[in-house]
């Protein structure tokens, strides 16, 4: 089966157990691309039946992440839809109905084994070098006896009756045919003693009732397909198409991508959660473009693509069957390109929240003047904080005076250079080109190289060596502040601290 021409209904079905990971975001992105390409629906379903692992913050974190990436969903939490509810815990009656149907058809059975007995069975299996599992002790309890014990209040779970012979074959769009012998499949628990379904049961019922046409999900679920396909058979339903995607590897290419964020010795953070990508200032379009290419390609060369192009060009056939490594350098490169493509106004508007979040009293007017000078230098939006913070403080924090000193000069040379610079700046026209000419000529007149004059000025007015281009900076700061900061450097030099 190939990419369908008719409208696909595709769901992203996360379990709300933690923060929204970029691996999940890639799955959601492919769901979205397929839905949009075919004019279908992108659906969010919250698989919250595992109450032990439930994390109340996870859903809002997920929805914020999806919104940030621009993956607007057609049905699901907050937006509703004709196939709701979209939280599994709000669908318990629905699952009851189908589990009763399966009980009546003798396709499932009640298992009354206590946790202690199950632990013992596992221990014995371990001794016999078998994997963990269940010995099917309750499978042959006669149905009337089983019903009586249930009525008497004995706790039970409900398990799937997996055929004891034969095999099951999955036609995966990417992997091709995958066959698993029924002997290898456990009588999976479908419903717990509290009447809450497990993932395996709820996922099948919901995918069917929500008329899902394509299931795109992680490789880790491939081994569960026989359970799901047996359920489709027993319920007399047509299964959807399946795509099991290879995992994303760590940048080194070794091991599954980390579930934790790491910080390099230089302080660089390697994000894995969507909220961190957002906090650092990856542009949604850049991340969208990059993620589409982690495990899918259009051809061997085209990389930079708009959302519209990606939607038009996406195809299930070109999803790779081998795992792809997450490449932060490439993502950074994409982000830089996307930043440089923004207009100054747009970039400025996007920078403002980052500056405010960093506690800077930045104003848009000033930023509009300096943004062009830093646009080329930004990898992520939050980089701007360190480029412009000096513009928005009354007084610079005390910097190391040695930063003033250019190569082959000494601290003792600084007062002279700064006094000279001050005199030039006091009389200069404060526009970029006039400052350029005045300072270059001023340096030459006293036998200095331009850089020997510029560095002390830059550090005196910015408090650091790495700053936006000097003349832009001076122009934006204005004469009064520039002279005040040079005076303050001179005072500190005189005081020796
Ligand atoms: N709730 C499952 C998960 O979070 C969904 C798997 C599936 O897509 O079937 O991985």
GROMACS .gro file of C-alpha atoms and ligand atoms in nm:
model
  507
    1UNK     CA    1   0.000   0.000   0.000
    2UNK     CA    2   0.129   0.343  -0.085
    3UNK     CA    3   0.046   0.699   0.017
    4UNK     CA    4  -0.331   0.715  -0.023
    5UNK     CA    5  -0.501   0.950  -0.259
    6UNK     CA    6  -0.813   0.970  -0.046
    7UNK     CA    7  -0.845   1.163   0.275
    8UNK     CA    8  -0.647   0.995   0.553
    9UNK     CA    9  -0.752   1.005   0.917
   10UNK     CA   10  -0.434   0.996   1.119
   11UNK     CA   11  -0.396   1.012   1.493
   12UNK     CA   12  -0.116   1.100   1.729
   13UNK     CA   13  -0.189   0.911   2.048
   14UNK     CA   14   0.055   0.999   2.324
   15UNK     CA   15   0.045   0.869   2.677
   16UNK     CA   16   0.068   1.170   2.909
   17UNK     CA   17   0.359   1.052   3.119
   18UNK     CA   18   0.617   1.327   3.075
   19UNK     CA   19   0.739   1.616   2.866
   20UNK     CA   20   0.682   1.618   2.490
   21UNK     CA   21   0.994   1.462   2.334
   22UNK     CA   22   1.120   1.552   1.989
   23UNK     CA   23   1.090   1.187   1.884
   24UNK     CA   24   0.717   1.203   1.949
   25UNK     CA   25   0.705   1.538   1.772
   26UNK     CA   26   0.850   1.378   1.461
   27UNK     CA   27   0.577   1.112   1.467
   28UNK     CA   28   0.313   1.383   1.512
   29UNK     CA   29   0.469   1.578   1.224
   30UNK     CA   30   0.445   1.280   0.987
   31UNK     CA   31   0.084   1.224   1.099
   32UNK     CA   32   0.014   1.589   1.025
   33UNK     CA   33   0.187   1.583   0.685
   34UNK     CA   34  -0.008   1.278   0.573
   35UNK     CA   35  -0.337   1.423   0.693
   36UNK     CA   36  -0.276   1.758   0.522
   37UNK     CA   37  -0.143   1.606   0.204
   38UNK     CA   38  -0.455   1.397   0.157
   39UNK     CA   39  -0.699   1.662   0.278
   40UNK     CA   40  -0.777   1.438   0.574
   41UNK     CA   41  -0.777   1.488   0.950
   42UNK     CA   42  -0.502   1.508   1.209
   43UNK     CA   43  -0.635   1.382   1.539
   44UNK     CA   44  -0.494   1.396   1.890
   45UNK     CA   45  -0.601   1.123   2.127
   46UNK     CA   46  -0.478   1.116   2.484
   47UNK     CA   47  -0.401   0.762   2.595
   48UNK     CA   48  -0.429   0.816   2.967
   49UNK     CA   49  -0.531   0.471   3.089
   50UNK     CA   50  -0.208   0.402   3.275
   51UNK     CA   51  -0.279   0.588   3.592
   52UNK     CA   52   0.047   0.494   3.760
   53UNK     CA   53   0.246   0.677   3.498
   54UNK     CA   54   0.003   0.965   3.451
   55UNK     CA   55   0.159   1.311   3.482
   56UNK     CA   56  -0.095   1.595   3.512
   57UNK     CA   57   0.136   1.847   3.343
   58UNK     CA   58   0.197   1.629   3.042
   59UNK     CA   59  -0.113   1.718   2.841
   60UNK     CA   60  -0.066   2.094   2.854
   61UNK     CA   61   0.304   2.049   2.779
   62UNK     CA   62   0.211   1.838   2.479
   63UNK     CA   63  -0.052   2.076   2.344
   64UNK     CA   64   0.182   2.373   2.384
   65UNK     CA   65   0.452   2.184   2.200
   66UNK     CA   66   0.218   2.096   1.915
   67UNK     CA   67   0.103   2.457   1.889
   68UNK     CA   68   0.459   2.586   1.893
   69UNK     CA   69   0.549   2.357   1.605
   70UNK     CA   70   0.232   2.465   1.424
   71UNK     CA   71   0.077   2.118   1.420
   72UNK     CA   72  -0.282   2.229   1.459
   73UNK     CA   73  -0.512   1.936   1.509
   74UNK     CA   74  -0.852   1.893   1.351
   75UNK     CA   75  -0.995   1.682   1.632
   76UNK     CA   76  -0.888   1.625   1.989
   77UNK     CA   77  -0.851   1.800   2.322
   78UNK     CA   78  -0.982   2.157   2.333
   79UNK     CA   79  -1.116   2.146   1.976
   80UNK     CA   80  -1.347   1.843   2.010
   81UNK     CA   81  -1.478   1.660   1.706
   82UNK     CA   82  -1.734   1.406   1.594
   83UNK     CA   83  -1.546   1.103   1.722
   84UNK     CA   84  -1.486   1.210   2.083
   85UNK     CA   85  -1.425   1.199   2.365
   86UNK     CA   86  -1.054   1.213   2.286
   87UNK     CA   87  -0.930   1.117   2.631
   88UNK     CA   88  -0.939   0.742   2.681
   89UNK     CA   89  -1.040   0.769   3.046
   90UNK     CA   90  -1.360   0.934   2.923
   91UNK     CA   91  -1.440   0.635   2.703
   92UNK     CA   92  -1.456   0.359   2.964
   93UNK     CA   93  -1.814   0.260   2.884
   94UNK     CA   94  -1.723   0.213   2.522
   95UNK     CA   95  -1.447  -0.034   2.612
   96UNK     CA   96  -1.684  -0.221   2.844
   97UNK     CA   97  -1.923  -0.277   2.559
   98UNK     CA   98  -1.658  -0.436   2.338
   99UNK     CA   99  -1.499  -0.642   2.612
  100UNK     CA  100  -1.842  -0.790   2.686
  101UNK     CA  101  -1.880  -0.873   2.319
  102UNK     CA  102  -1.545  -1.054   2.322
  103UNK     CA  103  -1.635  -1.239   2.643
  104UNK     CA  104  -1.959  -1.355   2.483
  105UNK     CA  105  -1.764  -1.474   2.177
  106UNK     CA  106  -1.517  -1.657   2.402
  107UNK     CA  107  -1.228  -1.461   2.250
  108UNK     CA  108  -1.107  -1.335   2.586
  109UNK     CA  109  -1.114  -1.480   2.939
  110UNK     CA  110  -1.115  -1.369   3.297
  111UNK     CA  111  -0.792  -1.432   3.480
  112UNK     CA  112  -0.822  -1.456   3.857
  113UNK     CA  113  -0.454  -1.512   3.928
  114UNK     CA  114  -0.323  -1.307   4.216
  115UNK     CA  115  -0.020  -1.081   4.175
  116UNK     CA  116   0.169  -1.323   4.401
  117UNK     CA  117   0.094  -1.616   4.176
  118UNK     CA  118   0.191  -1.418   3.866
  119UNK     CA  119   0.521  -1.325   4.029
  120UNK     CA  120   0.583  -1.690   4.108
  121UNK     CA  121   0.505  -1.797   3.751
  122UNK     CA  122   0.750  -1.539   3.628
  123UNK     CA  123   1.016  -1.663   3.863
  124UNK     CA  124   0.972  -2.018   3.742
  125UNK     CA  125   0.986  -1.907   3.381
  126UNK     CA  126   1.303  -1.721   3.454
  127UNK     CA  127   1.460  -2.034   3.602
  128UNK     CA  128   1.362  -2.221   3.287
  129UNK     CA  129   1.523  -1.940   3.087
  130UNK     CA  130   1.192  -1.833   2.934
  131UNK     CA  131   1.102  -1.466   2.913
  132UNK     CA  132   0.849  -1.322   3.158
  133UNK     CA  133   0.496  -1.432   3.083
  134UNK     CA  134   0.180  -1.599   3.193
  135UNK     CA  135   0.110  -1.974   3.196
  136UNK     CA  136  -0.255  -1.939   3.085
  137UNK     CA  137  -0.379  -2.115   3.398
  138UNK     CA  138  -0.719  -1.942   3.384
  139UNK     CA  139  -0.772  -1.989   3.012
  140UNK     CA  140  -0.963  -2.313   3.058
  141UNK     CA  141  -1.195  -2.212   3.341
  142UNK     CA  142  -1.546  -2.292   3.207
  143UNK     CA  143  -1.736  -1.973   3.120
  144UNK     CA  144  -2.020  -2.030   3.372
  145UNK     CA  145  -1.771  -2.087   3.654
  146UNK     CA  146  -1.577  -1.777   3.547
  147UNK     CA  147  -1.897  -1.568   3.548
  148UNK     CA  148  -1.994  -1.696   3.894
  149UNK     CA  149  -1.654  -1.612   4.045
  150UNK     CA  150  -1.676  -1.264   3.895
  151UNK     CA  151  -2.025  -1.212   4.036
  152UNK     CA  152  -1.905  -1.326   4.377
  153UNK     CA  153  -1.666  -1.032   4.372
  154UNK     CA  154  -1.339  -1.211   4.304
  155UNK     CA  155  -1.100  -0.966   4.133
  156UNK     CA  156  -0.995  -1.048   3.776
  157UNK     CA  157  -0.830  -0.908   3.469
  158UNK     CA  158  -0.937  -0.991   3.116
  159UNK     CA  159  -0.689  -1.153   2.880
  160UNK     CA  160  -0.682  -1.209   2.507
  161UNK     CA  161  -0.711  -1.569   2.387
  162UNK     CA  162  -0.424  -1.579   2.142
  163UNK     CA  163  -0.445  -1.878   1.908
  164UNK     CA  164  -0.198  -2.143   2.021
  165UNK     CA  165  -0.086  -2.223   1.669
  166UNK     CA  166  -0.030  -2.046   1.342
  167UNK     CA  167   0.115  -1.703   1.288
  168UNK     CA  168   0.017  -1.346   1.218
  169UNK     CA  169   0.158  -1.129   0.940
  170UNK     CA  170   0.164  -0.751   0.940
  171UNK     CA  171   0.193  -0.557   0.617
  172UNK     CA  172   0.392  -0.255   0.725
  173UNK     CA  173   0.426   0.016   0.463
  174UNK     CA  174   0.794   0.067   0.544
  175UNK     CA  175   0.910  -0.264   0.683
  176UNK     CA  176   0.720  -0.486   0.443
  177UNK     CA  177   0.574  -0.812   0.577
  178UNK     CA  178   0.656  -0.898   0.936
  179UNK     CA  179   0.545  -1.239   1.064
  180UNK     CA  180   0.527  -1.347   1.426
  181UNK     CA  181   0.439  -1.700   1.539
  182UNK     CA  182   0.137  -1.706   1.770
  183UNK     CA  183   0.337  -1.922   2.012
  184UNK     CA  184   0.555  -1.621   2.079
  185UNK     CA  185   0.260  -1.402   2.177
  186UNK     CA  186   0.133  -1.367   2.533
  187UNK     CA  187  -0.231  -1.369   2.635
  188UNK     CA  188  -0.208  -0.995   2.689
  189UNK     CA  189  -0.415  -0.827   2.959
  190UNK     CA  190  -0.683  -0.618   2.787
  191UNK     CA  191  -0.865  -0.491   3.091
  192UNK     CA  192  -0.742  -0.445   3.443
  193UNK     CA  193  -0.934  -0.545   3.755
  194UNK     CA  194  -1.056  -0.185   3.798
  195UNK     CA  195  -1.231  -0.195   3.461
  196UNK     CA  196  -0.976   0.028   3.291
  197UNK     CA  197  -0.846  -0.105   2.960
  198UNK     CA  198  -0.481  -0.144   2.880
  199UNK     CA  199  -0.321   0.028   2.586
  200UNK     CA  200  -0.360  -0.278   2.360
  201UNK     CA  201  -0.735  -0.288   2.390
  202UNK     CA  202  -0.812   0.082   2.398
  203UNK     CA  203  -0.590   0.154   2.099
  204UNK     CA  204  -0.772  -0.097   1.878
  205UNK     CA  205  -1.121   0.007   1.981
  206UNK     CA  206  -1.042   0.375   1.938
  207UNK     CA  207  -0.856   0.346   1.610
  208UNK     CA  208  -1.154   0.157   1.471
  209UNK     CA  209  -1.426   0.384   1.611
  210UNK     CA  210  -1.236   0.698   1.513
  211UNK     CA  211  -1.204   0.556   1.161
  212UNK     CA  212  -0.828   0.589   1.159
  213UNK     CA  213  -0.685   0.494   0.820
  214UNK     CA  214  -0.313   0.502   0.902
  215UNK     CA  215  -0.127   0.427   1.222
  216UNK     CA  216   0.216   0.587   1.223
  217UNK     CA  217   0.405   0.501   1.539
  218UNK     CA  218   0.742   0.410   1.683
  219UNK     CA  219   0.924   0.088   1.618
  220UNK     CA  220   0.886  -0.015   1.979
  221UNK     CA  221   0.525  -0.112   1.906
  222UNK     CA  222   0.599  -0.346   1.621
  223UNK     CA  223   0.611  -0.652   1.845
  224UNK     CA  224   0.259  -0.576   1.971
  225UNK     CA  225   0.094  -0.596   1.632
  226UNK     CA  226  -0.025  -0.959   1.665
  227UNK     CA  227  -0.228  -0.865   1.973
  228UNK     CA  228  -0.385  -0.580   1.782
  229UNK     CA  229  -0.450  -0.777   1.464
  230UNK     CA  230  -0.609  -1.065   1.658
  231UNK     CA  231  -0.840  -0.812   1.818
  232UNK     CA  232  -0.935  -0.667   1.479
  233UNK     CA  233  -1.015  -1.020   1.361
  234UNK     CA  234  -1.216  -1.114   1.668
  235UNK     CA  235  -1.419  -0.796   1.649
  236UNK     CA  236  -1.472  -0.836   1.276
  237UNK     CA  237  -1.304  -0.508   1.192
  238UNK     CA  238  -1.076  -0.407   0.907
  239UNK     CA  239  -0.734  -0.298   1.042
  240UNK     CA  240  -0.586   0.035   0.927
  241UNK     CA  241  -0.253   0.062   0.744
  242UNK     CA  242   0.057   0.054   0.964
  243UNK     CA  243   0.384   0.242   0.950
  244UNK     CA  244   0.636   0.162   1.219
  245UNK     CA  245   0.907   0.423   1.218
  246UNK     CA  246   1.268   0.363   1.305
  247UNK     CA  247   1.395   0.523   1.619
  248UNK     CA  248   1.595   0.845   1.622
  249UNK     CA  249   1.954   0.792   1.732
  250UNK     CA  250   2.179   1.014   1.939
  251UNK     CA  251   2.397   1.256   1.737
  252UNK     CA  252   2.688   1.012   1.767
  253UNK     CA  253   2.477   0.756   1.582
  254UNK     CA  254   2.503   0.528   1.882
  255UNK     CA  255   2.201   0.438   2.089
  256UNK     CA  256   1.846   0.561   2.093
  257UNK     CA  257   1.812   0.936   2.131
  258UNK     CA  258   1.839   1.041   2.492
  259UNK     CA  259   1.528   1.104   2.698
  260UNK     CA  260   1.724   1.364   2.894
  261UNK     CA  261   1.867   1.698   2.806
  262UNK     CA  262   2.238   1.736   2.837
  263UNK     CA  263   2.458   2.036   2.886
  264UNK     CA  264   2.801   2.042   2.724
  265UNK     CA  265   3.104   2.171   2.920
  266UNK     CA  266   3.073   2.502   2.732
  267UNK     CA  267   2.719   2.545   2.867
  268UNK     CA  268   2.546   2.455   2.540
  269UNK     CA  269   2.220   2.274   2.600
  270UNK     CA  270   2.115   1.990   2.373
  271UNK     CA  271   1.736   2.005   2.385
  272UNK     CA  272   1.513   1.700   2.352
  273UNK     CA  273   1.185   1.845   2.477
  274UNK     CA  274   0.973   2.076   2.263
  275UNK     CA  275   0.945   2.338   2.536
  276UNK     CA  276   1.326   2.365   2.546
  277UNK     CA  277   1.351   2.408   2.169
  278UNK     CA  278   1.100   2.688   2.213
  279UNK     CA  279   1.278   2.843   2.511
  280UNK     CA  280   1.608   2.844   2.324
  281UNK     CA  281   1.445   3.005   2.023
  282UNK     CA  282   1.436   2.753   1.745
  283UNK     CA  283   1.196   2.888   1.487
  284UNK     CA  284   0.895   2.660   1.440
  285UNK     CA  285   0.942   2.660   1.062
  286UNK     CA  286   1.307   2.560   1.092
  287UNK     CA  287   1.237   2.280   1.338
  288UNK     CA  288   0.942   2.165   1.127
  289UNK     CA  289   1.163   2.154   0.818
  290UNK     CA  290   1.450   1.981   0.997
  291UNK     CA  291   1.234   1.720   1.171
  292UNK     CA  292   1.063   1.626   0.846
  293UNK     CA  293   1.406   1.516   0.723
  294UNK     CA  294   1.489   1.298   1.023
  295UNK     CA  295   1.393   0.971   0.860
  296UNK     CA  296   1.227   1.099   0.542
  297UNK     CA  297   1.363   1.261   0.229
  298UNK     CA  298   1.219   1.419  -0.080
  299UNK     CA  299   1.514   1.345  -0.302
  300UNK     CA  300   1.886   1.327  -0.243
  301UNK     CA  301   1.945   1.698  -0.237
  302UNK     CA  302   1.648   1.921  -0.153
  303UNK     CA  303   1.654   2.014   0.212
  304UNK     CA  304   1.512   2.358   0.270
  305UNK     CA  305   1.138   2.337   0.218
  306UNK     CA  306   0.842   2.539   0.334
  307UNK     CA  307   0.551   2.381   0.517
  308UNK     CA  308   0.346   2.388   0.199
  309UNK     CA  309   0.620   2.219   0.000
  310UNK     CA  310   0.664   1.953   0.266
  311UNK     CA  311   0.291   1.883   0.271
  312UNK     CA  312   0.284   1.855  -0.105
  313UNK     CA  313   0.596   1.641  -0.129
  314UNK     CA  314   0.551   1.412   0.170
  315UNK     CA  315   0.509   1.045   0.096
  316UNK     CA  316   0.503   0.738   0.316
  317UNK     CA  317   0.720   0.544   0.070
  318UNK     CA  318   1.015   0.772   0.128
  319UNK     CA  319   1.022   0.721   0.503
  320UNK     CA  320   1.350   0.547   0.569
  321UNK     CA  321   1.354   0.201   0.720
  322UNK     CA  322   1.689   0.263   0.886
  323UNK     CA  323   1.730   0.483   1.193
  324UNK     CA  324   1.845   0.842   1.153
  325UNK     CA  325   2.069   1.030   1.396
  326UNK     CA  326   1.960   1.365   1.535
  327UNK     CA  327   2.200   1.626   1.400
  328UNK     CA  328   2.208   1.945   1.608
  329UNK     CA  329   2.459   2.115   1.376
  330UNK     CA  330   2.225   2.071   1.085
  331UNK     CA  331   1.928   2.195   1.285
  332UNK     CA  332   2.133   2.500   1.393
  333UNK     CA  333   2.227   2.563   1.033
  334UNK     CA  334   1.860   2.549   0.930
  335UNK     CA  335   1.762   2.778   1.214
  336UNK     CA  336   2.028   3.033   1.119
  337UNK     CA  337   1.904   3.031   0.760
  338UNK     CA  338   1.543   3.077   0.866
  339UNK     CA  339   1.642   3.361   1.100
  340UNK     CA  340   1.828   3.539   0.822
  341UNK     CA  341   1.522   3.508   0.599
  342UNK     CA  342   1.298   3.700   0.841
  343UNK     CA  343   1.231   4.069   0.794
  344UNK     CA  344   1.385   4.295   1.057
  345UNK     CA  345   1.039   4.372   1.198
  346UNK     CA  346   0.941   4.007   1.220
  347UNK     CA  347   1.270   3.904   1.379
  348UNK     CA  348   1.249   4.193   1.626
  349UNK     CA  349   0.898   4.094   1.728
  350UNK     CA  350   1.014   3.740   1.783
  351UNK     CA  351   1.315   3.852   1.986
  352UNK     CA  352   1.122   4.076   2.225
  353UNK     CA  353   0.974   3.796   2.442
  354UNK     CA  354   1.317   3.638   2.483
  355UNK     CA  355   1.468   3.967   2.597
  356UNK     CA  356   1.181   4.027   2.836
  357UNK     CA  357   1.207   3.674   2.976
  358UNK     CA  358   1.576   3.745   3.042
  359UNK     CA  359   1.474   4.047   3.250
  360UNK     CA  360   1.588   4.310   3.001
  361UNK     CA  361   1.386   4.627   2.965
  362UNK     CA  362   1.425   4.616   2.591
  363UNK     CA  363   1.222   4.848   2.374
  364UNK     CA  364   1.115   4.768   2.022
  365UNK     CA  365   1.242   5.101   1.878
  366UNK     CA  366   1.598   5.033   1.991
  367UNK     CA  367   1.581   4.671   1.883
  368UNK     CA  368   1.465   4.765   1.535
  369UNK     CA  369   1.792   4.958   1.502
  370UNK     CA  370   2.022   4.685   1.632
  371UNK     CA  371   1.847   4.376   1.493
  372UNK     CA  372   2.003   4.411   1.145
  373UNK     CA  373   2.347   4.417   1.308
  374UNK     CA  374   2.294   4.087   1.492
  375UNK     CA  375   2.067   3.898   1.254
  376UNK     CA  376   2.361   3.724   1.084
  377UNK     CA  377   2.505   3.624   1.417
  378UNK     CA  378   2.209   3.442   1.567
  379UNK     CA  379   2.178   3.066   1.572
  380UNK     CA  380   1.881   3.063   1.808
  381UNK     CA  381   1.668   3.359   1.917
  382UNK     CA  382   1.789   3.348   2.277
  383UNK     CA  383   2.143   3.418   2.150
  384UNK     CA  384   2.024   3.777   2.112
  385UNK     CA  385   2.024   3.826   2.490
  386UNK     CA  386   2.402   3.822   2.513
  387UNK     CA  387   2.436   4.038   2.202
  388UNK     CA  388   2.217   4.324   2.323
  389UNK     CA  389   2.193   4.312   2.703
  390UNK     CA  390   2.435   4.606   2.744
  391UNK     CA  391   2.192   4.829   2.556
  392UNK     CA  392   1.928   4.799   2.822
  393UNK     CA  393   2.110   4.860   3.149
  394UNK     CA  394   2.174   5.195   3.315
  395UNK     CA  395   2.517   5.089   3.423
  396UNK     CA  396   2.734   4.810   3.294
  397UNK     CA  397   2.817   4.536   3.539
  398UNK     CA  398   3.187   4.554   3.636
  399UNK     CA  399   3.389   4.387   3.361
  400UNK     CA  400   3.751   4.284   3.374
  401UNK     CA  401   3.953   4.595   3.278
  402UNK     CA  402   4.207   4.377   3.099
  403UNK     CA  403   3.944   4.318   2.831
  404UNK     CA  404   4.002   4.677   2.721
  405UNK     CA  405   4.360   4.601   2.624
  406UNK     CA  406   4.430   4.508   2.260
  407UNK     CA  407   4.714   4.269   2.175
  408UNK     CA  408   5.065   4.402   2.228
  409UNK     CA  409   4.942   4.691   2.443
  410UNK     CA  410   4.915   4.733   2.817
  411UNK     CA  411   4.664   4.862   3.069
  412UNK     CA  412   4.877   5.173   3.106
  413UNK     CA  413   4.805   5.265   2.743
  414UNK     CA  414   4.430   5.265   2.799
  415UNK     CA  415   4.362   5.602   2.963
  416UNK     CA  416   4.536   5.785   2.679
  417UNK     CA  417   4.348   5.597   2.407
  418UNK     CA  418   4.012   5.635   2.578
  419UNK     CA  419   4.063   6.007   2.644
  420UNK     CA  420   4.147   6.056   2.281
  421UNK     CA  421   3.845   5.851   2.173
  422UNK     CA  422   3.625   6.046   2.410
  423UNK     CA  423   3.733   6.373   2.255
  424UNK     CA  424   3.661   6.246   1.905
  425UNK     CA  425   3.322   6.107   2.007
  426UNK     CA  426   3.227   6.424   2.190
  427UNK     CA  427   3.254   6.615   1.863
  428UNK     CA  428   3.149   6.352   1.607
  429UNK     CA  429   2.822   6.324   1.426
  430UNK     CA  430   2.658   6.010   1.575
  431UNK     CA  431   2.573   5.833   1.256
  432UNK     CA  432   2.730   5.509   1.137
  433UNK     CA  433   2.943   5.645   0.852
  434UNK     CA  434   3.050   5.963   1.026
  435UNK     CA  435   3.161   5.763   1.329
  436UNK     CA  436   3.350   5.524   1.106
  437UNK     CA  437   3.545   5.806   0.940
  438UNK     CA  438   3.607   6.006   1.257
  439UNK     CA  439   3.741   5.711   1.458
  440UNK     CA  440   3.958   5.572   1.180
  441UNK     CA  441   4.110   5.910   1.112
  442UNK     CA  442   4.151   5.973   1.485
  443UNK     CA  443   4.339   5.646   1.527
  444UNK     CA  444   4.563   5.718   1.232
  445UNK     CA  445   4.645   6.068   1.360
  446UNK     CA  446   4.799   5.925   1.677
  447UNK     CA  447   4.969   5.632   1.504
  448UNK     CA  448   4.730   5.359   1.616
  449UNK     CA  449   4.578   5.081   1.410
  450UNK     CA  450   4.199   5.106   1.392
  451UNK     CA  451   4.157   4.792   1.603
  452UNK     CA  452   4.377   4.934   1.878
  453UNK     CA  453   4.130   5.219   1.911
  454UNK     CA  454   3.814   5.017   1.858
  455UNK     CA  455   3.864   4.745   2.115
  456UNK     CA  456   3.896   4.977   2.418
  457UNK     CA  457   3.592   5.171   2.300
  458UNK     CA  458   3.389   4.855   2.242
  459UNK     CA  459   3.469   4.709   2.583
  460UNK     CA  460   3.411   5.043   2.757
  461UNK     CA  461   3.063   5.079   2.609
  462UNK     CA  462   2.953   4.713   2.591
  463UNK     CA  463   3.144   4.560   2.882
  464UNK     CA  464   3.259   4.273   2.658
  465UNK     CA  465   3.468   4.199   2.356
  466UNK     CA  466   3.204   4.013   2.161
  467UNK     CA  467   2.939   4.265   2.068
  468UNK     CA  468   2.756   4.389   1.760
  469UNK     CA  469   2.954   4.596   1.507
  470UNK     CA  470   3.097   4.905   1.676
  471UNK     CA  471   2.946   5.190   1.477
  472UNK     CA  472   2.597   5.043   1.489
  473UNK     CA  473   2.640   5.001   1.861
  474UNK     CA  474   2.758   5.356   1.918
  475UNK     CA  475   2.481   5.498   1.706
  476UNK     CA  476   2.216   5.304   1.896
  477UNK     CA  477   2.357   5.387   2.238
  478UNK     CA  478   2.383   5.757   2.157
  479UNK     CA  479   2.645   6.010   2.253
  480UNK     CA  480   2.540   6.065   2.611
  481UNK     CA  481   2.556   5.702   2.716
  482UNK     CA  482   2.874   5.639   2.519
  483UNK     CA  483   3.056   5.927   2.687
  484UNK     CA  484   2.925   5.828   3.028
  485UNK     CA  485   3.052   5.473   2.985
  486UNK     CA  486   3.392   5.589   2.864
  487UNK     CA  487   3.414   5.820   3.165
  488UNK     CA  488   3.329   5.534   3.392
  489UNK     CA  489   3.603   5.319   3.233
  490UNK     CA  490   3.848   5.605   3.281
  491UNK     CA  491   3.752   5.637   3.646
  492UNK     CA  492   3.795   5.268   3.702
  493UNK     CA  493   4.134   5.276   3.530
  494UNK     CA  494   4.243   5.563   3.748
  495UNK     CA  495   4.120   5.389   4.062
  496UNK     CA  496   4.294   5.071   3.942
  497UNK     CA  497   3.986   4.850   3.976
  498LIG     N1  498   0.012   0.568   2.362
  498LIG     C1  499   0.111   0.507   2.279
  498LIG     C2  500   0.242   0.581   2.301
  498LIG     O1  501   0.245   0.680   2.370
  498LIG     C3  502   0.069   0.517   2.135
  498LIG     C4  503   0.126   0.412   2.047
  498LIG     C5  504   0.048   0.408   1.918
  498LIG     O2  505   0.059   0.505   1.843
  498LIG     O3  506  -0.023   0.311   1.894
  498LIG     O4  507   0.346   0.542   2.254
   0.00000   0.00000   0.00000
